[in-house]
PDB file of C-alpha atoms in Angstrom:
ATOM      1  CA  MET A   6     133.560 135.895  58.396  1.00 82.00           C
ATOM      2  CA  SER A   7     136.879 133.987  58.771  1.00 95.00           C
ATOM      3  CA  ARG A   8     138.017 132.966  62.289  1.00 98.00           C
ATOM      4  CA  LYS A   9     140.870 134.857  63.642  1.00 98.00           C
ATOM      5  CA  ILE A  10     143.748 132.628  64.841  1.00 98.00           C
ATOM      6  CA  ILE A  11     147.234 132.660  66.357  1.00 99.00           C
ATOM      7  CA  ILE A  12     149.341 129.550  65.769  1.00 99.00           C
ATOM      8  CA  ASP A  13     151.760 128.661  68.555  1.00 99.00           C
ATOM      9  CA  THR A  14     154.112 126.112  67.307  1.00 98.00           C
ATOM     10  CA  ASP A  15     157.402 124.066  67.332  1.00 98.00           C
ATOM     11  CA  PRO A  16     157.767 123.019  63.689  1.00 98.00           C
ATOM     12  CA  GLY A  17     157.945 119.875  63.366  1.00 95.00           C
ATOM     13  CA  GLN A  18     157.045 117.964  60.340  1.00 97.00           C
ATOM     14  CA  ASP A  19     153.527 117.714  61.568  1.00 97.00           C
ATOM     15  CA  ASP A  20     153.353 121.401  62.772  1.00 98.00           C
ATOM     16  CA  ALA A  21     154.430 122.382  59.194  1.00 98.00           C
ATOM     17  CA  VAL A  22     151.548 120.422  57.672  1.00 98.00           C
ATOM     18  CA  ALA A  23     149.240 121.997  60.197  1.00 98.00           C
ATOM     19  CA  ILE A  24     150.457 125.557  59.354  1.00 98.00           C
ATOM     20  CA  LEU A  25     150.181 124.738  55.474  1.00 98.00           C
ATOM     21  CA  LEU A  26     146.640 123.681  55.899  1.00 98.00           C
ATOM     22  CA  ALA A  27     145.700 126.815  58.064  1.00 98.00           C
ATOM     23  CA  LEU A  28     147.433 129.211  55.475  1.00 98.00           C
ATOM     24  CA  ALA A  29     145.642 127.323  52.480  1.00 98.00           C
ATOM     25  CA  SER A  30     142.226 128.143  54.107  1.00 98.00           C
ATOM     26  CA  PRO A  31     141.974 131.955  54.205  1.00 98.00           C
ATOM     27  CA  GLU A  32     137.989 131.917  53.707  1.00 97.00           C
ATOM     28  CA  GLU A  33     137.700 129.981  56.980  1.00 98.00           C
ATOM     29  CA  LEU A  34     140.931 131.144  58.911  1.00 98.00           C
ATOM     30  CA  ASP A  35     142.707 134.451  59.375  1.00 98.00           C
ATOM     31  CA  VAL A  36     146.104 133.727  60.610  1.00 98.00           C
ATOM     32  CA  LEU A  37     147.140 136.796  62.444  1.00 98.00           C
ATOM     33  CA  GLY A  38     150.577 135.618  63.196  1.00 98.00           C
ATOM     34  CA  ILE A  39     152.723 132.472  64.078  1.00 99.00           C
ATOM     35  CA  VAL A  40     154.692 132.241  67.330  1.00 99.00           C
ATOM     36  CA  ALA A  41     157.582 129.542  67.843  1.00 98.00           C
ATOM     37  CA  VAL A  42     158.318 127.891  71.065  1.00 98.00           C
ATOM     38  CA  ALA A  43     161.022 125.408  72.132  1.00 98.00           C
ATOM     39  CA  GLY A  44     159.967 121.908  71.626  1.00 98.00           C
ATOM     40  CA  ASN A  45     160.718 119.623  68.807  1.00 97.00           C
ATOM     41  CA  VAL A  46     164.082 121.436  68.664  1.00 98.00           C
ATOM     42  CA  GLY A  47     165.319 124.677  70.184  1.00 98.00           C
ATOM     43  CA  LEU A  48     163.493 128.014  69.621  1.00 98.00           C
ATOM     44  CA  ALA A  49     166.042 129.710  67.093  1.00 98.00           C
ATOM     45  CA  GLN A  50     165.619 126.504  64.740  1.00 98.00           C
ATOM     46  CA  ASN A  51     161.879 126.299  65.320  1.00 98.00           C
ATOM     47  CA  ALA A  52     161.639 130.153  64.359  1.00 98.00           C
ATOM     48  CA  ILE A  53     163.582 129.435  61.392  1.00 98.00           C
ATOM     49  CA  ASN A  54     161.351 126.401  60.389  1.00 98.00           C
ATOM     50  CA  ALA A  55     158.070 128.451  60.844  1.00 98.00           C
ATOM     51  CA  ARG A  56     159.326 131.083  58.405  1.00 98.00           C
ATOM     52  CA  LYS A  57     160.454 128.344  55.765  1.00 98.00           C
ATOM     53  CA  VAL A  58     156.855 126.855  56.014  1.00 98.00           C
ATOM     54  CA  VAL A  59     155.312 130.364  55.543  1.00 98.00           C
ATOM     55  CA  GLU A  60     157.506 131.054  52.651  1.00 98.00           C
ATOM     56  CA  LEU A  61     156.758 127.612  51.330  1.00 98.00           C
ATOM     57  CA  SER A  62     152.912 128.429  51.394  1.00 98.00           C
ATOM     58  CA  GLY A  63     153.343 131.645  49.657  1.00 97.00           C
ATOM     59  CA  ARG A  64     151.867 133.691  52.405  1.00 96.00           C
ATOM     60  CA  THR A  65     154.780 135.936  53.249  1.00 96.00           C
ATOM     61  CA  ASP A  66     152.475 138.389  54.522  1.00 96.00           C
ATOM     62  CA  ILE A  67     152.253 136.269  57.838  1.00 98.00           C
ATOM     63  CA  PRO A  68     154.349 137.563  60.710  1.00 98.00           C
ATOM     64  CA  VAL A  69     156.392 135.142  62.645  1.00 98.00           C
ATOM     65  CA  TYR A  70     157.724 135.828  66.241  1.00 99.00           C
ATOM     66  CA  ALA A  71     159.853 133.854  68.741  1.00 98.00           C
ATOM     67  CA  GLY A  72     158.560 133.252  72.247  1.00 98.00           C
ATOM     68  CA  CYS A  73     160.270 131.303  75.232  1.00 98.00           C
ATOM     69  CA  SER A  74     163.302 129.508  74.803  1.00 98.00           C
ATOM     70  CA  ARG A  75     162.740 126.775  77.721  1.00 98.00           C
ATOM     71  CA  PRO A  76     160.024 125.452  79.739  1.00 98.00           C
ATOM     72  CA  MET A  77     158.916 127.484  82.878  1.00 98.00           C
ATOM     73  CA  ARG A  78     160.604 125.428  85.449  1.00 96.00           C
ATOM     74  CA  ARG A  79     162.497 122.573  83.702  1.00 96.00           C
ATOM     75  CA  HIS A  80     165.307 121.914  81.294  1.00 97.00           C
ATOM     76  CA  LEU A  81     164.240 121.604  77.767  1.00 98.00           C
ATOM     77  CA  VAL A  82     163.514 118.116  76.291  1.00 97.00           C
ATOM     78  CA  THR A  83     163.632 117.917  72.549  1.00 98.00           C
ATOM     79  CA  ALA A  84     162.891 115.401  69.810  1.00 95.00           C
ATOM     80  CA  GLU A  85     165.411 115.263  67.251  1.00 96.00           C
ATOM     81  CA  HIS A  86     165.228 111.580  67.293  1.00 93.00           C
ATOM     82  CA  VAL A  87     161.891 111.897  65.575  1.00 94.00           C
ATOM     83  CA  HIS A  88     162.064 115.118  63.497  1.00 96.00           C
ATOM     84  CA  GLY A  89     165.825 115.239  62.621  1.00 96.00           C
ATOM     85  CA  GLU A  90     168.481 117.660  63.588  1.00 96.00           C
ATOM     86  CA  THR A  91     166.662 120.662  62.058  1.00 97.00           C
ATOM     87  CA  GLY A  92     163.324 119.424  63.365  1.00 96.00           C
ATOM     88  CA  LEU A  93     162.085 119.730  59.747  1.00 97.00           C
ATOM     89  CA  ASN A  94     164.262 117.194  58.243  1.00 97.00           C
ATOM     90  CA  GLY A  95     162.848 115.650  54.649  1.00 97.00           C
ATOM     91  CA  PRO A  96     162.610 118.541  52.173  1.00 96.00           C
ATOM     92  CA  ASP A  97     165.324 120.700  51.065  1.00 95.00           C
ATOM     93  CA  LEU A  98     163.775 124.137  51.938  1.00 97.00           C
ATOM     94  CA  PRO A  99     165.781 127.278  51.297  1.00 96.00           C
ATOM     95  CA  ASP A 100     166.623 129.548  54.314  1.00 97.00           C
ATOM     96  CA  PRO A 101     163.972 132.080  54.839  1.00 97.00           C
ATOM     97  CA  VAL A 102     164.086 135.585  53.677  1.00 97.00           C
ATOM     98  CA  ILE A 103     161.224 137.103  55.648  1.00 97.00           C
ATOM     99  CA  PRO A 104     162.422 138.471  58.878  1.00 98.00           C
ATOM    100  CA  LEU A 105     161.618 137.364  62.330  1.00 98.00           C
ATOM    101  CA  GLN A 106     159.632 139.906  64.162  1.00 98.00           C
ATOM    102  CA  ALA A 107     161.474 141.854  66.971  1.00 98.00           C
ATOM    103  CA  GLN A 108     158.736 141.740  69.518  1.00 98.00           C
ATOM    104  CA  HIS A 109     158.722 138.726  71.814  1.00 98.00           C
ATOM    105  CA  GLY A 110     156.097 136.279  71.051  1.00 98.00           C
ATOM    106  CA  VAL A 111     154.612 136.263  74.489  1.00 98.00           C
ATOM    107  CA  ASP A 112     154.261 140.122  74.396  1.00 98.00           C
ATOM    108  CA  TYR A 113     152.764 139.660  70.822  1.00 99.00           C
ATOM    109  CA  ILE A 114     150.098 137.282  72.219  1.00 99.00           C
ATOM    110  CA  ILE A 115     149.095 139.612  75.028  1.00 98.00           C
ATOM    111  CA  GLU A 116     148.857 142.677  72.933  1.00 98.00           C
ATOM    112  CA  THR A 117     146.800 141.137  70.304  1.00 98.00           C
ATOM    113  CA  LEU A 118     144.401 139.638  72.613  1.00 98.00           C
ATOM    114  CA  MET A 119     144.113 142.903  74.614  1.00 98.00           C
ATOM    115  CA  ASN A 120     143.546 145.198  71.584  1.00 98.00           C
ATOM    116  CA  ALA A 121     140.998 142.795  70.128  1.00 98.00           C
ATOM    117  CA  GLU A 122     137.346 142.568  70.578  1.00 98.00           C
ATOM    118  CA  PRO A 123     136.931 139.988  73.412  1.00 98.00           C
ATOM    119  CA  LYS A 124     136.385 136.393  72.314  1.00 98.00           C
ATOM    120  CA  THR A 125     137.389 136.979  68.759  1.00 98.00           C
ATOM    121  CA  ILE A 126     140.867 135.329  68.604  1.00 98.00           C
ATOM    122  CA  THR A 127     141.534 131.618  68.996  1.00 98.00           C
ATOM    123  CA  LEU A 128     144.948 130.161  70.096  1.00 99.00           C
ATOM    124  CA  CYS A 129     146.017 127.071  68.169  1.00 99.00           C
ATOM    125  CA  THR A 130     148.679 125.448  70.000  1.00 98.00           C
ATOM    126  CA  LEU A 131     150.732 122.785  68.363  1.00 98.00           C
ATOM    127  CA  GLY A 132     153.807 122.398  70.788  1.00 98.00           C
ATOM    128  CA  PRO A 133     154.525 122.853  74.542  1.00 98.00           C
ATOM    129  CA  LEU A 134     152.346 125.382  76.216  1.00 99.00           C
ATOM    130  CA  THR A 135     155.069 127.650  77.620  1.00 98.00           C
ATOM    131  CA  ASN A 136     154.195 130.799  75.513  1.00 98.00           C
ATOM    132  CA  ILE A 137     150.466 130.550  76.461  1.00 99.00           C
ATOM    133  CA  ALA A 138     151.094 129.866  80.064  1.00 98.00           C
ATOM    134  CA  MET A 139     153.789 132.751  80.430  1.00 98.00           C
ATOM    135  CA  ALA A 140     151.245 135.192  78.563  1.00 98.00           C
ATOM    136  CA  LEU A 141     148.617 134.122  81.191  1.00 98.00           C
ATOM    137  CA  VAL A 142     150.853 134.641  83.965  1.00 98.00           C
ATOM    138  CA  LYS A 143     152.194 138.100  82.625  1.00 98.00           C
ATOM    139  CA  GLN A 144     148.682 139.357  81.958  1.00 98.00           C
ATOM    140  CA  PRO A 145     145.794 137.096  83.438  1.00 98.00           C
ATOM    141  CA  ALA A 146     143.318 139.357  81.935  1.00 98.00           C
ATOM    142  CA  ILE A 147     143.643 137.851  78.372  1.00 98.00           C
ATOM    143  CA  ALA A 148     142.048 134.500  79.819  1.00 98.00           C
ATOM    144  CA  GLU A 149     138.427 135.992  79.424  1.00 98.00           C
ATOM    145  CA  ARG A 150     139.368 137.526  76.137  1.00 98.00           C
ATOM    146  CA  ILE A 151     140.337 134.203  74.321  1.00 98.00           C
ATOM    147  CA  GLN A 152     137.544 132.774  72.070  1.00 98.00           C
ATOM    148  CA  GLU A 153     139.102 129.377  72.439  1.00 98.00           C
ATOM    149  CA  ILE A 154     142.255 127.489  72.853  1.00 99.00           C
ATOM    150  CA  VAL A 155     142.582 124.424  70.480  1.00 99.00           C
ATOM    151  CA  MET A 156     145.525 122.506  71.448  1.00 98.00           C
ATOM    152  CA  MET A 157     147.301 119.296  70.330  1.00 98.00           C
ATOM    153  CA  GLY A 158     148.503 117.570  73.449  1.00 98.00           C
ATOM    154  CA  GLY A 159     148.058 114.932  76.070  1.00 98.00           C
ATOM    155  CA  ALA A 160     146.682 111.507  75.693  1.00 98.00           C
ATOM    156  CA  TYR A 161     144.358 109.349  77.996  1.00 97.00           C
ATOM    157  CA  PHE A 162     143.226 106.086  76.314  1.00 97.00           C
ATOM    158  CA  GLU A 163     146.360 105.889  74.268  1.00 96.00           C
ATOM    159  CA  VAL A 164     148.543 106.815  77.160  1.00 94.00           C
ATOM    160  CA  GLY A 165     152.003 108.406  76.227  1.00 96.00           C
ATOM    161  CA  ASN A 166     154.485 108.714  73.396  1.00 96.00           C
ATOM    162  CA  ILE A 167     157.467 110.231  75.143  1.00 97.00           C
ATOM    163  CA  THR A 168     156.911 108.276  78.575  1.00 97.00           C
ATOM    164  CA  PRO A 169     154.471 105.651  79.256  1.00 97.00           C
ATOM    165  CA  ALA A 170     152.147 108.085  80.779  1.00 98.00           C
ATOM    166  CA  ALA A 171     152.814 111.391  78.845  1.00 98.00           C
ATOM    167  CA  GLU A 172     152.392 112.903  75.362  1.00 98.00           C
ATOM    168  CA  PHE A 173     155.387 114.961  74.273  1.00 98.00           C
ATOM    169  CA  ASN A 174     153.813 118.569  74.346  1.00 98.00           C
ATOM    170  CA  ILE A 175     152.711 118.262  77.724  1.00 98.00           C
ATOM    171  CA  TYR A 176     155.680 116.490  79.152  1.00 98.00           C
ATOM    172  CA  VAL A 177     158.094 119.080  77.969  1.00 98.00           C
ATOM    173  CA  ASP A 178     156.308 121.858  80.157  1.00 98.00           C
ATOM    174  CA  PRO A 179     153.831 120.204  82.537  1.00 98.00           C
ATOM    175  CA  GLU A 180     153.612 123.328  84.539  1.00 98.00           C
ATOM    176  CA  ALA A 181     152.772 125.431  81.646  1.00 98.00           C
ATOM    177  CA  ALA A 182     149.913 123.085  80.656  1.00 98.00           C
ATOM    178  CA  ASP A 183     148.732 123.071  84.232  1.00 98.00           C
ATOM    179  CA  VAL A 184     148.383 127.171  83.991  1.00 98.00           C
ATOM    180  CA  VAL A 185     146.651 126.761  80.713  1.00 98.00           C
ATOM    181  CA  MET A 186     144.061 124.119  81.890  1.00 98.00           C
ATOM    182  CA  ARG A 187     143.275 126.112  84.877  1.00 98.00           C
ATOM    183  CA  CYS A 188     142.735 129.423  83.096  1.00 98.00           C
ATOM    184  CA  GLY A 189     139.128 129.180  82.552  1.00 98.00           C
ATOM    185  CA  ALA A 190     139.068 129.810  78.683  1.00 98.00           C
ATOM    186  CA  PRO A 191     137.276 127.413  76.538  1.00 98.00           C
ATOM    187  CA  ILE A 192     139.758 124.617  75.597  1.00 98.00           C
ATOM    188  CA  THR A 193     139.395 121.874  73.013  1.00 98.00           C
ATOM    189  CA  VAL A 194     141.972 119.064  73.225  1.00 98.00           C
ATOM    190  CA  LEU A 195     143.114 117.047  70.151  1.00 98.00           C
ATOM    191  CA  SER A 196     145.048 114.212  72.093  1.00 98.00           C
ATOM    192  CA  LEU A 197     146.995 110.903  70.897  1.00 98.00           C
ATOM    193  CA  ASP A 198     143.598 109.289  71.375  1.00 98.00           C
ATOM    194  CA  VAL A 199     142.204 110.912  68.177  1.00 98.00           C
ATOM    195  CA  THR A 200     145.665 111.530  66.420  1.00 98.00           C
ATOM    196  CA  HIS A 201     146.625 107.800  66.576  1.00 97.00           C
ATOM    197  CA  MET A 202     143.475 107.107  64.200  1.00 97.00           C
ATOM    198  CA  ILE A 203     144.752 109.772  61.638  1.00 98.00           C
ATOM    199  CA  GLN A 204     147.420 107.739  59.905  1.00 97.00           C
ATOM    200  CA  SER A 205     149.356 108.790  56.942  1.00 97.00           C
ATOM    201  CA  THR A 206     149.388 105.466  55.056  1.00 96.00           C
ATOM    202  CA  PRO A 207     151.231 105.004  51.692  1.00 96.00           C
ATOM    203  CA  ALA A 208     148.062 105.739  49.759  1.00 97.00           C
ATOM    204  CA  ARG A 209     147.455 108.998  51.576  1.00 97.00           C
ATOM    205  CA  LEU A 210     150.974 110.009  51.095  1.00 97.00           C
ATOM    206  CA  LYS A 211     150.960 108.870  47.475  1.00 97.00           C
ATOM    207  CA  ALA A 212     147.911 111.121  46.901  1.00 98.00           C
ATOM    208  CA  ILE A 213     149.735 114.297  48.439  1.00 98.00           C
ATOM    209  CA  LYS A 214     152.776 113.691  46.372  1.00 97.00           C
ATOM    210  CA  ALA A 215     150.497 113.349  43.296  1.00 98.00           C
ATOM    211  CA  LEU A 216     149.278 116.774  43.616  1.00 98.00           C
ATOM    212  CA  GLY A 217     152.364 117.824  41.646  1.00 96.00           C
ATOM    213  CA  ASN A 218     153.123 121.126  43.346  1.00 98.00           C
ATOM    214  CA  GLN A 219     155.925 122.270  45.721  1.00 98.00           C
ATOM    215  CA  SER A 220     153.744 121.975  48.893  1.00 98.00           C
ATOM    216  CA  GLY A 221     152.696 118.454  48.213  1.00 98.00           C
ATOM    217  CA  GLU A 222     156.137 117.427  47.404  1.00 98.00           C
ATOM    218  CA  ALA A 223     157.430 119.051  50.587  1.00 98.00           C
ATOM    219  CA  VAL A 224     154.773 117.523  52.776  1.00 98.00           C
ATOM    220  CA  HIS A 225     155.436 114.070  51.225  1.00 98.00           C
ATOM    221  CA  ALA A 226     159.040 114.336  52.095  1.00 97.00           C
ATOM    222  CA  MET A 227     158.297 115.771  55.429  1.00 96.00           C
ATOM    223  CA  LEU A 228     156.173 112.930  56.494  1.00 96.00           C
ATOM    224  CA  THR A 229     158.129 110.206  54.702  1.00 95.00           C
ATOM    225  CA  PHE A 230     161.124 111.102  57.054  1.00 95.00           C
ATOM    226  CA  SER A 231     159.148 111.582  60.187  1.00 90.00           C
ATOM    227  CA  GLU A 232     157.059 108.470  59.920  1.00 89.00           C
ATOM    228  CA  THR A 233     160.053 106.135  60.099  1.00 87.00           C
ATOM    229  CA  PHE A 234     160.408 106.443  63.867  1.00 88.00           C
ATOM    230  CA  ASP A 235     156.625 105.652  64.504  1.00 88.00           C
ATOM    231  CA  LEU A 236     156.219 103.015  62.036  1.00 91.00           C
ATOM    232  CA  GLU A 237     158.969 101.061  63.781  1.00 89.00           C
ATOM    233  CA  LYS A 238     157.294 101.930  67.191  1.00 88.00           C
ATOM    234  CA  TYR A 239     153.673 100.974  66.483  1.00 92.00           C
ATOM    235  CA  GLY A 240     153.888  98.636  63.590  1.00 92.00           C
ATOM    236  CA  TRP A 241     150.920 100.258  61.950  1.00 93.00           C
ATOM    237  CA  ASP A 242     150.333 100.791  58.139  1.00 91.00           C
ATOM    238  CA  GLY A 243     150.778 104.535  58.579  1.00 94.00           C
ATOM    239  CA  ALA A 244     152.167 106.983  61.211  1.00 94.00           C
ATOM    240  CA  PRO A 245     150.064 109.168  63.441  1.00 96.00           C
ATOM    241  CA  LEU A 246     149.647 112.876  62.124  1.00 97.00           C
ATOM    242  CA  HIS A 247     149.196 115.107  65.212  1.00 98.00           C
ATOM    243  CA  ASP A 248     149.214 118.744  64.779  1.00 98.00           C
ATOM    244  CA  PRO A 249     147.170 119.241  61.629  1.00 98.00           C
ATOM    245  CA  THR A 250     144.113 117.871  63.609  1.00 98.00           C
ATOM    246  CA  VAL A 251     143.792 121.280  65.323  1.00 98.00           C
ATOM    247  CA  ILE A 252     143.550 123.153  62.065  1.00 98.00           C
ATOM    248  CA  ALA A 253     141.221 120.483  60.755  1.00 98.00           C
ATOM    249  CA  TYR A 254     138.874 120.556  63.940  1.00 98.00           C
ATOM    250  CA  LEU A 255     138.513 124.307  63.178  1.00 98.00           C
ATOM    251  CA  LEU A 256     137.605 123.679  59.586  1.00 98.00           C
ATOM    252  CA  GLN A 257     135.478 120.849  59.678  1.00 98.00           C
ATOM    253  CA  PRO A 258     134.606 120.096  63.447  1.00 98.00           C
ATOM    254  CA  GLU A 259     131.989 117.503  62.201  1.00 98.00           C
ATOM    255  CA  LEU A 260     135.054 115.159  61.599  1.00 98.00           C
ATOM    256  CA  PHE A 261     135.648 114.629  65.283  1.00 98.00           C
ATOM    257  CA  GLU A 262     133.793 113.539  68.290  1.00 98.00           C
ATOM    258  CA  GLY A 263     134.333 113.886  72.157  1.00 98.00           C
ATOM    259  CA  ARG A 264     132.922 115.215  75.243  1.00 98.00           C
ATOM    260  CA  HIS A 265     133.259 117.899  77.839  1.00 98.00           C
ATOM    261  CA  CYS A 266     134.974 116.899  80.987  1.00 98.00           C
ATOM    262  CA  ASN A 267     137.674 117.695  83.499  1.00 98.00           C
ATOM    263  CA  VAL A 268     141.339 117.448  82.260  1.00 98.00           C
ATOM    264  CA  THR A 269     144.171 117.789  85.040  1.00 98.00           C
ATOM    265  CA  ILE A 270     147.863 117.876  84.371  1.00 98.00           C
ATOM    266  CA  GLU A 271     150.138 115.719  86.764  1.00 98.00           C
ATOM    267  CA  THR A 272     153.033 117.855  87.799  1.00 98.00           C
ATOM    268  CA  ALA A 273     154.507 116.030  90.897  1.00 96.00           C
ATOM    269  CA  SER A 274     155.008 112.364  89.992  1.00 96.00           C
ATOM    270  CA  GLU A 275     158.198 111.592  88.371  1.00 92.00           C
ATOM    271  CA  LEU A 276     156.538 108.251  87.121  1.00 96.00           C
ATOM    272  CA  THR A 277     153.552 109.981  85.446  1.00 98.00           C
ATOM    273  CA  MET A 278     154.926 113.421  85.087  1.00 98.00           C
ATOM    274  CA  GLY A 279     152.950 115.305  82.408  1.00 98.00           C
ATOM    275  CA  MET A 280     150.070 112.902  82.314  1.00 98.00           C
ATOM    276  CA  THR A 281     146.842 114.374  81.049  1.00 98.00           C
ATOM    277  CA  VAL A 282     144.208 112.882  83.581  1.00 98.00           C
ATOM    278  CA  ALA A 283     141.004 113.317  81.515  1.00 98.00           C
ATOM    279  CA  ASP A 284     137.696 112.418  83.663  1.00 98.00           C
ATOM    280  CA  PHE A 285     136.174 111.149  80.460  1.00 98.00           C
ATOM    281  CA  TRP A 286     133.467 109.143  82.287  1.00 97.00           C
ATOM    282  CA  HIS A 287     132.857 112.005  84.888  1.00 97.00           C
ATOM    283  CA  VAL A 288     133.587 109.999  87.852  1.00 98.00           C
ATOM    284  CA  THR A 289     135.362 112.627  89.961  1.00 97.00           C
ATOM    285  CA  GLY A 290     132.917 115.279  90.189  1.00 95.00           C
ATOM    286  CA  ARG A 291     135.417 117.958  89.285  1.00 97.00           C
ATOM    287  CA  SER A 292     134.322 120.730  87.283  1.00 98.00           C
ATOM    288  CA  TYR A 293     134.633 120.417  83.390  1.00 98.00           C
ATOM    289  CA  ASN A 294     137.400 122.577  81.818  1.00 98.00           C
ATOM    290  CA  ALA A 295     137.955 121.195  78.287  1.00 98.00           C
ATOM    291  CA  THR A 296     136.359 119.362  75.554  1.00 98.00           C
ATOM    292  CA  TRP A 297     138.360 116.112  75.046  1.00 98.00           C
ATOM    293  CA  ILE A 298     138.260 114.998  71.451  1.00 98.00           C
ATOM    294  CA  ARG A 299     138.589 111.027  71.412  1.00 97.00           C
ATOM    295  CA  THR A 300     137.631 109.982  67.840  1.00 98.00           C
ATOM    296  CA  GLY A 301     138.313 111.247  64.300  1.00 98.00           C
ATOM    297  CA  ASP A 302     137.154 110.613  60.534  1.00 98.00           C
ATOM    298  CA  ALA A 303     140.632 109.613  58.962  1.00 98.00           C
ATOM    299  CA  ASP A 304     139.195 109.487  55.500  1.00 98.00           C
ATOM    300  CA  GLY A 305     137.571 112.915  55.826  1.00 98.00           C
ATOM    301  CA  PHE A 306     140.637 114.379  57.449  1.00 98.00           C
ATOM    302  CA  TYR A 307     142.929 113.304  54.435  1.00 98.00           C
ATOM    303  CA  ALA A 308     140.352 114.466  51.797  1.00 98.00           C
ATOM    304  CA  LEU A 309     140.229 117.934  53.479  1.00 98.00           C
ATOM    305  CA  LEU A 310     144.112 117.822  53.925  1.00 98.00           C
ATOM    306  CA  THR A 311     144.763 116.898  50.184  1.00 98.00           C
ATOM    307  CA  GLU A 312     142.165 119.171  48.808  1.00 98.00           C
ATOM    308  CA  ARG A 313     143.665 122.157  50.679  1.00 98.00           C
ATOM    309  CA  LEU A 314     147.420 121.555  49.895  1.00 98.00           C
ATOM    310  CA  ALA A 315     146.331 121.584  46.282  1.00 98.00           C
ATOM    311  CA  ARG A 316     145.531 125.280  46.549  1.00 98.00           C
ATOM    312  CA  LEU A 317     149.074 126.108  47.555  1.00 98.00           C
ATOM    313  CA  PRO A 318     152.132 126.808  45.164  1.00 98.00           C
TER     314      PRO A 318
END
């Protein structure tokens, strides 16, 4: 039986690749819906981008919703400097034809969880956690009904990518991240600690382009655009690929290793705002609330990604 998931996202080239990976894997993942959130760019553009990616995949049966247009307490910080003005620069994708659903994304999340059997829906979060936190605040009963929250966010051993201490998704809305980390649902965190190992080297990008399909061409164009910033910053052979690790973890968890520990979000210090303080070595005595993924098999990940992208138009 395929695992039911809702994808919460701010697409983003790497978000787009994650969505494509999920939609190319219907035997394992039943994507109930996609909810856009403000993050890499503003909400309206992210909702357009999500529909573009759905249409690229050929899975136009997947409904797309728009959630929150700003963080819970802060002004929105965006990342056009990485993702381009549209958030999805690189490929020339047509304007979407499928409609944006009228229901607010937060209400969709609540309604879907409340109407489903408990512990049967996984939330896959690829952007700031505003929508998930607002759903938990509006209807706290959903916490015990969530099967798992699998998120891309945070960093500990690799520290920050938007500030010296904070990863972008958490930094944009640290209060939301704090709500989520305290909610009591099972949580798995794919942080920069692992995504920095999952590098889109020229050979791996070449293999994706060589698939010869529209999706492979688009992914190659996306990652070729977005990698420019990271290649200059890090000086590595390839740029990290963040969000698709969430989907890969659901498909092949054996590719990843980590441990159960306490993760706390810094919400008070301007110096370390949004830092994910992972008690990886169990030194605080605080109760465990998340599985922190530290390492991943990059070759295995790209073999999976390339094989699944080949299934798409």
